[in-house]
PDB file of C-alpha atoms in Angstrom:
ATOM      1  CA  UNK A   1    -101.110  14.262 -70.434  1.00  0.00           C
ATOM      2  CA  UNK A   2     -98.433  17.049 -70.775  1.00  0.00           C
ATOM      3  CA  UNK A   3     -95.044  17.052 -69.453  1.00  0.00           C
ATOM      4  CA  UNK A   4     -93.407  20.024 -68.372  1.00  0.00           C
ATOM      5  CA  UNK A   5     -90.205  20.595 -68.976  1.00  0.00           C
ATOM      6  CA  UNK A   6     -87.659  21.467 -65.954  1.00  0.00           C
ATOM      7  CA  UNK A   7     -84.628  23.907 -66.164  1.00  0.00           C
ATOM      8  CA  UNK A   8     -82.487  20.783 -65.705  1.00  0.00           C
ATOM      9  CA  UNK A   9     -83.339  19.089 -68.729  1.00  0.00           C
ATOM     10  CA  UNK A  10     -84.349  22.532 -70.846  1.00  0.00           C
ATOM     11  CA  UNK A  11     -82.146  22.801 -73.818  1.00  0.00           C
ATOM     12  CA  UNK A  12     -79.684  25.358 -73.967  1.00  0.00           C
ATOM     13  CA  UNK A  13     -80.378  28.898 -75.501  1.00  0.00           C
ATOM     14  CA  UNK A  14     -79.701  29.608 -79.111  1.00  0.00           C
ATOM     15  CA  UNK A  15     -78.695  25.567 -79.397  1.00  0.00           C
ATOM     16  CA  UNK A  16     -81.581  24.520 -82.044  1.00  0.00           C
ATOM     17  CA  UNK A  17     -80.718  27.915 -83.664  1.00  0.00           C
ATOM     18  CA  UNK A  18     -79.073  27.829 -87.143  1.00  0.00           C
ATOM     19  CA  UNK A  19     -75.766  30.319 -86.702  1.00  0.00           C
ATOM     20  CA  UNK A  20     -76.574  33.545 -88.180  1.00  0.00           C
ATOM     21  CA  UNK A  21     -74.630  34.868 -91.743  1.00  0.00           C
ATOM     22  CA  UNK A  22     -71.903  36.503 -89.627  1.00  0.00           C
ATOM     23  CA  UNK A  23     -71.272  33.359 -87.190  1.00  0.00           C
ATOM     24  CA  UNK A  24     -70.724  31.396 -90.085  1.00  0.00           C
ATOM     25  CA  UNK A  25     -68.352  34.025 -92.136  1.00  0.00           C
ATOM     26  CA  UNK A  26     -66.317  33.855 -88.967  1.00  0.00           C
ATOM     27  CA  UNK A  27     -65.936  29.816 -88.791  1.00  0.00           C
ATOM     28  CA  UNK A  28     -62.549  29.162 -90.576  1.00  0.00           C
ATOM     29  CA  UNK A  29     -63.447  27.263 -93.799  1.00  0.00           C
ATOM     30  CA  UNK A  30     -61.015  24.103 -94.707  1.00  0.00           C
ATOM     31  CA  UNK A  31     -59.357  24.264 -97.768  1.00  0.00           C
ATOM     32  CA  UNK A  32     -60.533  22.175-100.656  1.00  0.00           C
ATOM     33  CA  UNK A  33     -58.432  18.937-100.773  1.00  0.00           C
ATOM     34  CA  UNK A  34     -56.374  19.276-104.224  1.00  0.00           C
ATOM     35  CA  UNK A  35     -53.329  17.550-105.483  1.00  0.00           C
ATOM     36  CA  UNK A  36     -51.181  20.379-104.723  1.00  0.00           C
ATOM     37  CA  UNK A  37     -52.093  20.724-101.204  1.00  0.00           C
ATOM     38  CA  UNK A  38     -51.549  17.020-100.760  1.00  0.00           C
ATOM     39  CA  UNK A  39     -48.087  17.212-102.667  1.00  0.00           C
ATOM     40  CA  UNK A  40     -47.042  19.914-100.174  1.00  0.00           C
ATOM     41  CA  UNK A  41     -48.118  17.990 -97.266  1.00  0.00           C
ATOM     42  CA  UNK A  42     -46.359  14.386 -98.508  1.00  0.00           C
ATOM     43  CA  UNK A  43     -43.127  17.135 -98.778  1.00  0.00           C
ATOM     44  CA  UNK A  44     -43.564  18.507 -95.089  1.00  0.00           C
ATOM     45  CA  UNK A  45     -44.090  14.435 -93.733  1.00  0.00           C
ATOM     46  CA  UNK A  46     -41.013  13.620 -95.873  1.00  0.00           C
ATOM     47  CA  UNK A  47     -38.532  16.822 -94.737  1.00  0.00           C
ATOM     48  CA  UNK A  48     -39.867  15.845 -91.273  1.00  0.00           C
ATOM     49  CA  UNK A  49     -40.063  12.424 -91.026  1.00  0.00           C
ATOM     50  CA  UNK A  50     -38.144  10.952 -93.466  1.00  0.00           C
ATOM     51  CA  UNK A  51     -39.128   9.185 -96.961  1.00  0.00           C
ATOM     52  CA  UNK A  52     -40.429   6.141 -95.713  1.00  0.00           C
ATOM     53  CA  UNK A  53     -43.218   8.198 -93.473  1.00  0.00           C
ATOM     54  CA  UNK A  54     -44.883   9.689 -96.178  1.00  0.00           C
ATOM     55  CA  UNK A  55     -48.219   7.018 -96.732  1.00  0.00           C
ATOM     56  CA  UNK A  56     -51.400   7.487 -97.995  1.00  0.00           C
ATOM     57  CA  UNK A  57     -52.704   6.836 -94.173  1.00  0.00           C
ATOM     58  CA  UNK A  58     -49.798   9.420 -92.845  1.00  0.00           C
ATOM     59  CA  UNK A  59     -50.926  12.324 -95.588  1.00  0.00           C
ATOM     60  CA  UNK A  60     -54.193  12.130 -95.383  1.00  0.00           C
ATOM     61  CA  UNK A  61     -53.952  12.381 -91.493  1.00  0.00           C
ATOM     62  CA  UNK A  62     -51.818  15.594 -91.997  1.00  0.00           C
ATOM     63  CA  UNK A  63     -54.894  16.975 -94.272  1.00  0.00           C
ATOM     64  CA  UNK A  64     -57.504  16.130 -91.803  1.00  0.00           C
ATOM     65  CA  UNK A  65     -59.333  13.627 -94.254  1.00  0.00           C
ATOM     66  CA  UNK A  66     -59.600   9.757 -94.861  1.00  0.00           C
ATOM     67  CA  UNK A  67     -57.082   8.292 -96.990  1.00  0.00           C
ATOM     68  CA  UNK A  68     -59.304   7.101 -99.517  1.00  0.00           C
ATOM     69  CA  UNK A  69     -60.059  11.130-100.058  1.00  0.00           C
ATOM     70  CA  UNK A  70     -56.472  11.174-101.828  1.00  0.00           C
ATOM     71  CA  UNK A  71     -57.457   9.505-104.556  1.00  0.00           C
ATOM     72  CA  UNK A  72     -59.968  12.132-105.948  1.00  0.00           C
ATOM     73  CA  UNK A  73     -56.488  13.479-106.496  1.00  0.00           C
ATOM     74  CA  UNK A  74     -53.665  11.249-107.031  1.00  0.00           C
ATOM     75  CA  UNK A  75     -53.386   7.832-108.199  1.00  0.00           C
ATOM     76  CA  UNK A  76     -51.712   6.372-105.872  1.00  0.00           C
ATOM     77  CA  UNK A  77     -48.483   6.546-103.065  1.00  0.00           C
ATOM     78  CA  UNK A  78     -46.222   6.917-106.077  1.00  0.00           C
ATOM     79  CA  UNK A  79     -48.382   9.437-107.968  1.00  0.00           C
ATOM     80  CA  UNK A  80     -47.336  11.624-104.843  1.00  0.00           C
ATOM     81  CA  UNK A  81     -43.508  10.740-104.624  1.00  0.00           C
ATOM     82  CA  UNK A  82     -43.734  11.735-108.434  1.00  0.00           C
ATOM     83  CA  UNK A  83     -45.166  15.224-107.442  1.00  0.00           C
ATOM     84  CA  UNK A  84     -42.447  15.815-104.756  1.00  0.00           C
ATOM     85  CA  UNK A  85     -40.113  15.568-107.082  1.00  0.00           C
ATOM     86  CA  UNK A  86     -41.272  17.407-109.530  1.00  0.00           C
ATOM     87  CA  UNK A  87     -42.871  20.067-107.396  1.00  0.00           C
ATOM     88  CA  UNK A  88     -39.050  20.788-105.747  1.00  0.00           C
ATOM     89  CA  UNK A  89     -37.420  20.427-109.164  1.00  0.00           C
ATOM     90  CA  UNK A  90     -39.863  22.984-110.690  1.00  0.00           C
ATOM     91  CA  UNK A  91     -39.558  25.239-107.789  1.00  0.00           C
ATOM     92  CA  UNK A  92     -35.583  25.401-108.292  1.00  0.00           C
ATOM     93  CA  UNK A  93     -34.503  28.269-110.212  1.00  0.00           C
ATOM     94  CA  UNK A  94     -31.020  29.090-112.148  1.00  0.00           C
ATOM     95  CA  UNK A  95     -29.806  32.032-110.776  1.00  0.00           C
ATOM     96  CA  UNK A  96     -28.075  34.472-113.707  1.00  0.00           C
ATOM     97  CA  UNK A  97     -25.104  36.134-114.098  1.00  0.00           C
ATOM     98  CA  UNK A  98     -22.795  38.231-116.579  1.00  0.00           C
ATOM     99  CA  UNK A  99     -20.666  35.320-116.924  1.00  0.00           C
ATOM    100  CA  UNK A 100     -21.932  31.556-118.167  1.00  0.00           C
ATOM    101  CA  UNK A 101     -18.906  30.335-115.695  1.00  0.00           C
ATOM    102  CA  UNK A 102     -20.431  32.711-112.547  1.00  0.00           C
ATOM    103  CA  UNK A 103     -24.138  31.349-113.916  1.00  0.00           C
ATOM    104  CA  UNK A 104     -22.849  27.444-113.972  1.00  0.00           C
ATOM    105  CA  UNK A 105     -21.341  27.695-110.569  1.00  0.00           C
ATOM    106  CA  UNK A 106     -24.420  29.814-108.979  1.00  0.00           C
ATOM    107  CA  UNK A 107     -27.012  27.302-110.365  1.00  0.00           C
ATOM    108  CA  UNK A 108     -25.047  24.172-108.808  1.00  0.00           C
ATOM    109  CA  UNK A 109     -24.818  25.599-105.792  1.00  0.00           C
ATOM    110  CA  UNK A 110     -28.636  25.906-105.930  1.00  0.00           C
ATOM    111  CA  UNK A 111     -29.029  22.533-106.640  1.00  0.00           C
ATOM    112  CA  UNK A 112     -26.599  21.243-104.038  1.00  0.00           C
ATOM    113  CA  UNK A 113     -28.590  23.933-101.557  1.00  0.00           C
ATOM    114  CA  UNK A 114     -32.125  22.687-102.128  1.00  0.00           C
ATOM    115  CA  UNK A 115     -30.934  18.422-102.613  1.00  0.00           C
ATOM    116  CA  UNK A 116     -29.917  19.311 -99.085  1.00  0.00           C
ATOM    117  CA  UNK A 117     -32.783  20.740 -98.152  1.00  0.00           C
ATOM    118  CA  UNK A 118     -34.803  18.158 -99.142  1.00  0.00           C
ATOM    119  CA  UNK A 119     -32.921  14.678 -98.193  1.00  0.00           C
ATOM    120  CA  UNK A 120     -35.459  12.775 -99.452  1.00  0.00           C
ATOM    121  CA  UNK A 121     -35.918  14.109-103.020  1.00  0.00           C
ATOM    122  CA  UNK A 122     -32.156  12.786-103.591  1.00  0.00           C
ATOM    123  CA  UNK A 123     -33.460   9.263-103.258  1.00  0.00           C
ATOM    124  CA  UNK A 124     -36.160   9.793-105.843  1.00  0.00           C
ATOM    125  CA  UNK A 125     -34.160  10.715-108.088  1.00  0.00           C
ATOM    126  CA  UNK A 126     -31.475   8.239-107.755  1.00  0.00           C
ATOM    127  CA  UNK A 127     -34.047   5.114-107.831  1.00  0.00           C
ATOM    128  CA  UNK A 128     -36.336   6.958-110.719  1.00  0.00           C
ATOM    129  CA  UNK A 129     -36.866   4.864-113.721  1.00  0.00           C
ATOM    130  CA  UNK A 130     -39.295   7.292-115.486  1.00  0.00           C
ATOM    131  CA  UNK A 131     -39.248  10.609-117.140  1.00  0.00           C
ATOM    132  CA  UNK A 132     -40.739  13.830-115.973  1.00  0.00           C
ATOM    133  CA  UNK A 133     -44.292  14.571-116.554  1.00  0.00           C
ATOM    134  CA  UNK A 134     -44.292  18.219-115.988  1.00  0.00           C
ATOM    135  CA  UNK A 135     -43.373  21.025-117.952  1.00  0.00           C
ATOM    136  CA  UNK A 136     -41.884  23.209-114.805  1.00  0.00           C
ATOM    137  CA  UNK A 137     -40.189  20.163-113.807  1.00  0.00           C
ATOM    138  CA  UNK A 138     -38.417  20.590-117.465  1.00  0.00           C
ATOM    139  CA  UNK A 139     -37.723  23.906-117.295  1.00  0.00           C
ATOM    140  CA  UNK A 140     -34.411  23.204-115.174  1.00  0.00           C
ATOM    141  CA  UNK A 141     -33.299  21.299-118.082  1.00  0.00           C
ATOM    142  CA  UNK A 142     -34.149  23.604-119.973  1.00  0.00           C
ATOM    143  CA  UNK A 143     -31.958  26.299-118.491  1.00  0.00           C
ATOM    144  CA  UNK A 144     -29.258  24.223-118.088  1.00  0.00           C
ATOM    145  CA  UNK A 145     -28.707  23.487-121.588  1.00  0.00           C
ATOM    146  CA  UNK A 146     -29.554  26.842-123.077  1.00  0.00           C
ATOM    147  CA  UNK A 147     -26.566  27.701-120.127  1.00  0.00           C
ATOM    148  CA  UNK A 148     -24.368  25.437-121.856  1.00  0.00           C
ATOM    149  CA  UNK A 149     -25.030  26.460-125.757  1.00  0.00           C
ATOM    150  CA  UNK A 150     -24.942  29.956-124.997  1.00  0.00           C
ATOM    151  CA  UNK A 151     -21.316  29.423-123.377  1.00  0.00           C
ATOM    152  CA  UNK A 152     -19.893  27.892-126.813  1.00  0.00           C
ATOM    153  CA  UNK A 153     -20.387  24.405-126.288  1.00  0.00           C
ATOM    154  CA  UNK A 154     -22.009  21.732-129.211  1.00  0.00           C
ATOM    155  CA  UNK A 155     -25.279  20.118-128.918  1.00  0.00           C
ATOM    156  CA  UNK A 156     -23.063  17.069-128.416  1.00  0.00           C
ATOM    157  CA  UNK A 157     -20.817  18.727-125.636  1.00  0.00           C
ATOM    158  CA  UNK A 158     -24.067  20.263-123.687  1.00  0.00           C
ATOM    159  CA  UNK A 159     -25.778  16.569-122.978  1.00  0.00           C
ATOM    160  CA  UNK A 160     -21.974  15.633-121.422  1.00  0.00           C
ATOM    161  CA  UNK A 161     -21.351  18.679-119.551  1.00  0.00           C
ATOM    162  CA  UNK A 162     -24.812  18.015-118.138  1.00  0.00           C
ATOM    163  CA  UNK A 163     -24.514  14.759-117.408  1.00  0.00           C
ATOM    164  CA  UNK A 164     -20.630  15.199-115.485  1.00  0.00           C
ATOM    165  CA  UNK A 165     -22.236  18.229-113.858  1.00  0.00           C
ATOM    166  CA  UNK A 166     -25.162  16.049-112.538  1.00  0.00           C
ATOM    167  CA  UNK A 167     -23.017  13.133-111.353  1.00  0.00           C
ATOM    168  CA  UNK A 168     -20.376  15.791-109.546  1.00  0.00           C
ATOM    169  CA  UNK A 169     -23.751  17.546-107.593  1.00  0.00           C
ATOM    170  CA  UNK A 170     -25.390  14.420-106.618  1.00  0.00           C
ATOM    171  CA  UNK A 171     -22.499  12.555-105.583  1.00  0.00           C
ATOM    172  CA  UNK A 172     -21.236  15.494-103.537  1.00  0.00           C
ATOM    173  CA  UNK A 173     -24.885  15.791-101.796  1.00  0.00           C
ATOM    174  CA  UNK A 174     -24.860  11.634-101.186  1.00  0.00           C
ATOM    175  CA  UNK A 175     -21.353  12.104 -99.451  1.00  0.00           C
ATOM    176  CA  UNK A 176     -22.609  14.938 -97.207  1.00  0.00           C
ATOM    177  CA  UNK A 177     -25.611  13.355 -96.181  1.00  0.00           C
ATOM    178  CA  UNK A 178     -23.601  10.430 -95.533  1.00  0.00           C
ATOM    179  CA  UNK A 179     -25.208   8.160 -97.557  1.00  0.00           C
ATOM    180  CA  UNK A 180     -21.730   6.729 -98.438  1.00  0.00           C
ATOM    181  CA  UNK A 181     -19.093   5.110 -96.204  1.00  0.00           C
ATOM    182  CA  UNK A 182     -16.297   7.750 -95.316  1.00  0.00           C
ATOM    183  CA  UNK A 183     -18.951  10.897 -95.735  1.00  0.00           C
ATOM    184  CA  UNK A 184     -16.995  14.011 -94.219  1.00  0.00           C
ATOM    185  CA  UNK A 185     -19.861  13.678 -91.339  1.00  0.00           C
ATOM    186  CA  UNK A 186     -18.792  10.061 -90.328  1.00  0.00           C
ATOM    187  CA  UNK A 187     -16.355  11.000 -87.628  1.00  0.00           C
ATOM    188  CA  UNK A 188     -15.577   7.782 -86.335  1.00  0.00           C
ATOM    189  CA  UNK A 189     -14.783   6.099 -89.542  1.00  0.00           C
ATOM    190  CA  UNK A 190     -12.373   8.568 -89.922  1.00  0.00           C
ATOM    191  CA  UNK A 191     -10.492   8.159 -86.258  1.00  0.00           C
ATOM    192  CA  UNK A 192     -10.503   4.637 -87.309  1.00  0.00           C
ATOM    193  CA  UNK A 193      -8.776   5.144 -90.512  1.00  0.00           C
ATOM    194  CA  UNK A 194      -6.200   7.707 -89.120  1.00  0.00           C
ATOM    195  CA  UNK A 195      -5.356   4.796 -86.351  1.00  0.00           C
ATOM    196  CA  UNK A 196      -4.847   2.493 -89.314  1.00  0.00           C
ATOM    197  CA  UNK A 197      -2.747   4.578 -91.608  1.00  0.00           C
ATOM    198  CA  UNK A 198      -0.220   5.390 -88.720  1.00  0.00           C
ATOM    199  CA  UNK A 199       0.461   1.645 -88.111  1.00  0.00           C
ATOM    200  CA  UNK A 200       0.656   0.859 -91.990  1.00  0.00           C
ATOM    201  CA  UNK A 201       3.592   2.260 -94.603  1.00  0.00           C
ATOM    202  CA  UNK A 202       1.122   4.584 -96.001  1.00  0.00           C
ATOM    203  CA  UNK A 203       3.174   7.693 -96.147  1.00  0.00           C
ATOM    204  CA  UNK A 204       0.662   9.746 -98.982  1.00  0.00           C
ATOM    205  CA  UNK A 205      -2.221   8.822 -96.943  1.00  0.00           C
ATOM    206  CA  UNK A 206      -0.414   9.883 -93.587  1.00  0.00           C
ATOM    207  CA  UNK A 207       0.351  13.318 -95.552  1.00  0.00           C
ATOM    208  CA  UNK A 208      -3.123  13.827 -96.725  1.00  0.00           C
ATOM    209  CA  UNK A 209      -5.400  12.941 -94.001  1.00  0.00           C
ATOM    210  CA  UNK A 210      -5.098  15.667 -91.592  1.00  0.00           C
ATOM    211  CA  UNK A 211      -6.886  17.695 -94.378  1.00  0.00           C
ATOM    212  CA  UNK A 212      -9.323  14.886 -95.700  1.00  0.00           C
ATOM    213  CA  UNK A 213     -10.562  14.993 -92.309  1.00  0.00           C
ATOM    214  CA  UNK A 214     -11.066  18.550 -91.740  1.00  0.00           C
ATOM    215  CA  UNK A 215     -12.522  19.605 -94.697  1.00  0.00           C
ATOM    216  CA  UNK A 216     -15.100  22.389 -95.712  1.00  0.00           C
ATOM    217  CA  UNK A 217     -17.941  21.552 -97.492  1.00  0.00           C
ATOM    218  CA  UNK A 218     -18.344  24.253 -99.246  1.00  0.00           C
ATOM    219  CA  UNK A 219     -14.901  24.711-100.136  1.00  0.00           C
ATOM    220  CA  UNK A 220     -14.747  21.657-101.224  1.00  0.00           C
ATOM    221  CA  UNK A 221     -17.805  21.745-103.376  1.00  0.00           C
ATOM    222  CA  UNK A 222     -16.415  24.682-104.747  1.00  0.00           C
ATOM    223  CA  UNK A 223     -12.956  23.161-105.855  1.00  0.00           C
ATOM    224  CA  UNK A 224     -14.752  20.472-107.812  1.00  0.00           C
ATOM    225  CA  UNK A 225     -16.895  23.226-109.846  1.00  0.00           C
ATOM    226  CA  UNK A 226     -13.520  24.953-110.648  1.00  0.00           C
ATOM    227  CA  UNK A 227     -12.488  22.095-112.043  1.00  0.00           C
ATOM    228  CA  UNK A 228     -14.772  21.478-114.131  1.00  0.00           C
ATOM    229  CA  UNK A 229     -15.023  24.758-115.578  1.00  0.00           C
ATOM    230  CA  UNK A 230     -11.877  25.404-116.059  1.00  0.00           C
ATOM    231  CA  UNK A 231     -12.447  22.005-118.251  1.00  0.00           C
ATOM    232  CA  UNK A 232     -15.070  23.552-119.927  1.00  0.00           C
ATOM    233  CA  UNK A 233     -13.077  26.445-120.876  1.00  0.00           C
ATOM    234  CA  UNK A 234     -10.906  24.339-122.145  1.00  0.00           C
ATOM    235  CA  UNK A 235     -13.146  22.403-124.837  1.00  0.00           C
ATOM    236  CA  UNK A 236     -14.926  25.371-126.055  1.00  0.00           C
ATOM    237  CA  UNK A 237     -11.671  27.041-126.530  1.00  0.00           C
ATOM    238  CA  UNK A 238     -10.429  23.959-128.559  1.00  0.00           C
ATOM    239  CA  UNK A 239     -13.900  23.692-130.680  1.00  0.00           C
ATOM    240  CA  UNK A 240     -14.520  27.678-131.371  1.00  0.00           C
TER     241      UNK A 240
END
């Protein structure tokens, strides 16, 4: 017996037709998965949401794809905090200048700029135990030191000025990010401190802390590279 079909149940026009060659050039095509794309997405969760946010769940949500899909890519949740740190390291670049002084001074302001930037990445690299696995990631060390010789200092000289240069830009960035007790940001530690030094024979303290608490960042970032610089000076002028 045949059945005819009604309009009600008759299937749409054009809906058992395969999309012609210009329907499907206009569909937006999704971008293969590959480890950079997921590195960049782990840094967007991480700048967003904070460290603890970025997950093998959480990234693969951002990409539109199953976790498990990841690990075509990466080896695992650390693989990827790896390749943020690299991938922001590598991406940093030492600005140049006539002088090594101007070049020292430009390039740790860099730093400082893109630590802040990136809150996260300053926690990786304070709790790394491993060395770098890239050669960009390198590079910055590379520049750094080549800095340092071409200014006049030993081979000797070059790992300590990088290492006090280091310590000085991280530990500035942990204080502004107020990662350590007093940062300039906490505010109220500071009211409670100036309420304590008035009722204590602390004159020094009483002197100073007017301008402890309303300092400038920058300025004061700056006053620490000056100082260290001018130490600099100093060593290759008593070596050369």
């Amino acid at each position: 017996m045949n059945e005819t079909r009604t309009g009600t149940d008759r299937a749409p026009a054009g809906a058992d037709e395969p999309a012609s060659p210009v329907e499907a050039m206009d569909r937006p095509r999704r971008e293969p998965l590959s480890r950079e794309r997921i590195i960049h997405a782990a840094l967007r969760i991480m700048d967003d949401e904070g460290l603890d946010a970025v997950t093998m769940r959480r990234v693969g949500r951002e990409l539109g794809v199953e976790a498990m899909s990841l690990y075509n890519h990466v080896r695992d949740k650390e693989d990827i905090l790896d390749g943020i740190t690299e991938e922001v390291l590598g991406g940093l670049r030492v600005p140049t200048a006539d002088d090594w002084a101007e070049s020292a001074r430009l390039t740790a302001r860099e730093f400082r700029r893109v630590l802040l930037a990136h809150p996260g990445v300053m926690t990786l690299l304070t709790e790394r135990d491993k060395p770098f696995t890239t050669v960009d990631s390198l590079q910055l060390y590379e520049r750094i030191f080549d800095l340092f010789r071409m200014a006049g200092l030993s081979e000797a000289d070059t790992a300590q000025a990088f290492h006090v240069f280091g310590g000085y830009i991280l530990g500035s960035v942990t204080l502004e990010l107020g990662l350590m007790v007093g940062s300039p940001k906490d505010e109220a530690h500071h009211e409670e401190m100036a309420r304590l030094v008035e009722s204590a024979d602390l004159p020094r303290m009483r002197e100073v802390m007017p301008f402890l608490i309303d300092c400038d960042l920058d300025a004061q970032f700056d006053f620490g590279l000056d100082l260290m610089i001018e130490g600099l000076r100093s060593r290759i002028a008593e070596t050369s």
